[in-house]
C-alpha positions as semicolon CSV with decimal commas, in nm:
position;residue;x (nm);y (nm);z (nm)
1;M;0,038;-0,362;1,319
2;S;-0,094;-0,202;1,016
3;L;0,042;0,023;0,760
4;L;0,006;0,175;0,405
5;S;-0,252;0,402;0,262
6;A;-0,317;0,539;-0,066
7;C;-0,247;0,272;-0,329
8;G;-0,269;0,501;-0,602
9;Q;-0,434;0,869;-0,732
10;G;-0,797;0,830;-0,781
11;T;-0,813;0,473;-0,746
12;K;-1,194;0,365;-0,773
13;D;-1,286;0,107;-0,536
14;V;-1,092;-0,108;-0,293
15;T;-1,190;-0,405;-0,033
16;V;-0,998;-0,630;0,158
17;K;-1,017;-1,002;0,162
18;E;-1,038;-1,143;0,509
19;D;-0,816;-1,452;0,594
20;S;-1,096;-1,607;0,782
21;P;-1,507;-1,565;0,776
22;K;-1,593;-1,366;1,092
23;K;-1,961;-1,370;1,220
24;E;-2,109;-1,066;1,285
25;K;-2,353;-0,927;1,523
26;V;-2,633;-0,703;1,375
27;K;-2,792;-0,453;1,602
28;T;-3,078;-0,298;1,492
29;T;-3,242;0,025;1,587
30;K;-3,523;0,236;1,506
31;K;-3,336;0,510;1,346
32;A;-3,090;0,331;1,080
33;E;-2,770;0,534;1,130
34;R;-2,512;0,550;0,839
35;P;-2,159;0,518;0,937
36;K;-1,897;0,733;0,780
37;Q;-1,750;0,525;0,472
38;F;-1,372;0,579;0,401
39;I;-1,240;0,458;0,117
40;L;-0,983;0,164;0,193
41;G;-0,626;0,248;0,106
42;S;-0,676;0,620;0,186
43;R;-0,524;0,813;0,467
44;T;-0,827;0,751;0,693
45;N;-0,848;0,404;0,617
46;P;-0,513;0,215;0,517
47;V;-0,458;-0,130;0,372
48;P;-0,408;-0,332;0,680
49;S;-0,099;-0,589;0,705
50;K;-0,140;-0,948;0,625
51;K;-0,463;-0,869;0,414
52;T;-0,528;-0,848;0,055
53;A;-0,697;-0,552;-0,055
54;K;-0,917;-0,604;-0,368
55;V;-0,832;-0,277;-0,607
56;D;-1,084;-0,173;-0,886
57;D;-0,890;0,123;-1,083
58;E;-0,893;0,239;-1,438
59;L;-0,591;0,288;-1,688
60;Y;-0,590;0,548;-1,939
61;N;-0,447;0,567;-2,307
62;D;-0,323;0,867;-2,502
63;N;-0,660;0,969;-2,599
64;G;-0,792;0,973;-2,268
65;D;-0,977;0,639;-2,308
66;S;-1,031;0,472;-1,984
67;F;-1,000;0,102;-1,936
68;P;-1,119;-0,095;-1,594
69;I;-0,850;-0,284;-1,411
70;K;-0,845;-0,505;-1,103
71;F;-0,551;-0,597;-0,903
72;D;-0,461;-0,760;-0,570
73;L;-0,224;-0,584;-0,304
74;T;-0,108;-0,762;0,008
75;V;0,113;-0,595;0,287
76;E;0,321;-0,925;0,332
77;E;0,561;-0,785;0,607
78;V;0,646;-0,526;0,830
79;V;0,970;-0,445;0,983
80;R;1,079;-0,114;1,144
81;G;1,397;0,025;1,367
82;D;1,715;-0,130;1,399
83;A;1,574;-0,455;1,214
84;A;1,454;-0,269;0,921
85;Y;1,788;-0,054;0,894
86;A;2,011;-0,388;0,912
87;K;1,773;-0,529;0,603
88;L;1,826;-0,199;0,414
89;K;2,205;-0,226;0,462
90;S;2,228;-0,575;0,316
91;M;2,047;-0,426;0,045
92;N;2,266;-0,143;-0,060
93;E;2,568;-0,059;0,162
94;Y;2,536;0,295;0,106
95;N;2,159;0,333;0,264
96;E;2,209;0,579;0,547
97;P;2,081;0,531;0,904
98;A;1,755;0,723;0,994
99;P;1,797;1,076;1,103
100;E;1,759;1,174;1,486
101;G;1,420;1,095;1,624
102;Y;1,306;0,877;1,331
103;E;1,356;0,500;1,220
104;W;1,310;0,305;0,908
105;I;1,008;0,126;0,823
106;L;1,040;-0,146;0,547
107;T;0,741;-0,311;0,394
108;K;0,721;-0,584;0,163
109;V;0,427;-0,550;-0,065
110;K;0,290;-0,794;-0,347
111;V;0,075;-0,698;-0,621
112;K;-0,108;-0,933;-0,885
113;F;-0,266;-0,768;-1,209
114;V;-0,598;-0,940;-1,208
115;E;-0,796;-0,806;-1,492
116;S;-0,794;-0,550;-1,750
117;K;-1,029;-0,438;-2,037
118;T;-0,731;-0,393;-2,247
119;E;-0,417;-0,560;-2,310
120;D;-0,227;-0,310;-2,470
121;L;-0,160;-0,087;-2,177
122;A;0,083;-0,157;-1,875
123;F;-0,020;-0,104;-1,528
124;M;0,241;0,086;-1,364
125;I;0,284;0,101;-0,979
126;D;0,555;0,266;-0,776
127;G;0,638;0,238;-0,403
128;I;0,761;0,589;-0,361
129;M;0,507;0,768;-0,572
130;N;0,188;0,562;-0,499
131;F;0,247;0,456;-0,133
132;N;0,253;0,654;0,195
133;V;0,267;0,555;0,580
134;V;0,031;0,739;0,805
135;S;0,110;0,810;1,138
136;E;-0,115;0,727;1,446
137;N;-0,304;1,098;1,435
138;G;-0,370;1,058;1,056
139;D;-0,048;1,271;0,946
140;I;0,125;1,153;0,613
141;Y;0,496;1,094;0,665
142;S;0,711;1,306;0,401
143;G;0,931;1,096;0,170
144;E;1,220;1,334;0,149
145;N;1,456;1,049;0,271
146;I;1,466;0,742;0,058
147;A;1,647;0,414;0,082
148;T;1,716;0,171;-0,194
149;T;1,550;-0,158;-0,185
150;D;1,633;-0,495;-0,339
151;P;1,378;-0,575;-0,511
152;E;1,253;-0,231;-0,536
153;F;0,835;-0,173;-0,540
154;S;0,834;-0,030;-0,860
155;F;0,694;-0,238;-1,150
156;E;0,527;-0,201;-1,524
157;M;0,282;-0,519;-1,533
158;Y;0,025;-0,671;-1,751
159;V;-0,263;-0,893;-1,697
160;G;-0,143;-1,210;-1,520
161;N;0,181;-1,079;-1,363
162;E;0,252;-1,091;-0,996
163;K;0,554;-0,912;-0,850
164;E;0,668;-0,817;-0,493
165;G;0,942;-0,578;-0,377
166;Y;1,003;-0,338;-0,059
167;I;0,895;0,020;0,007
168;A;1,120;0,170;0,264
169;K;0,989;0,502;0,455
170;L;1,070;0,693;0,758
171;V;0,848;0,728;1,062
172;K;0,883;0,882;1,427
173;K;1,033;0,651;1,673
174;G;0,811;0,475;1,910
175;E;0,499;0,627;1,698
176;K;0,222;0,371;1,597
177;H;0,142;0,411;1,257
178;N;-0,124;0,316;0,992
């Protein structure tokens, strides 16, 4: 099961670190066909579960100057349905059940701020604002209903910081998602 798209607005480049090396067979043809390339972390190519995405992005200061940054993002755990709701209730007794036809999906995400060309600017990351769950057919679920998580996935980070937290979203019952 995979999850999570859109690790940020305007993210420059994202790659996935494989857990184990895989051998690939290379097929050659007379006419080189170029496969469509989709940006990892986008709606069409979400970050897979249990993989670490290596993200190249930028921070901007008040003058509009940009500073390249790198961070690692790992989807650690994905729980949905009754198990997700039970975990949400244990985090906050006021979390409400999913509406009819939907279920909660709870994702534990870890982020490590690896590199920055400036030490003066903080990297801000937020599970509600920066992440979406994508349905099997490519639709992005709305974020109208929210649940309180502990720890929540919302951080201000500087180079060397590593943090993790939970993102709670709603999905249609029984539908596969990315």
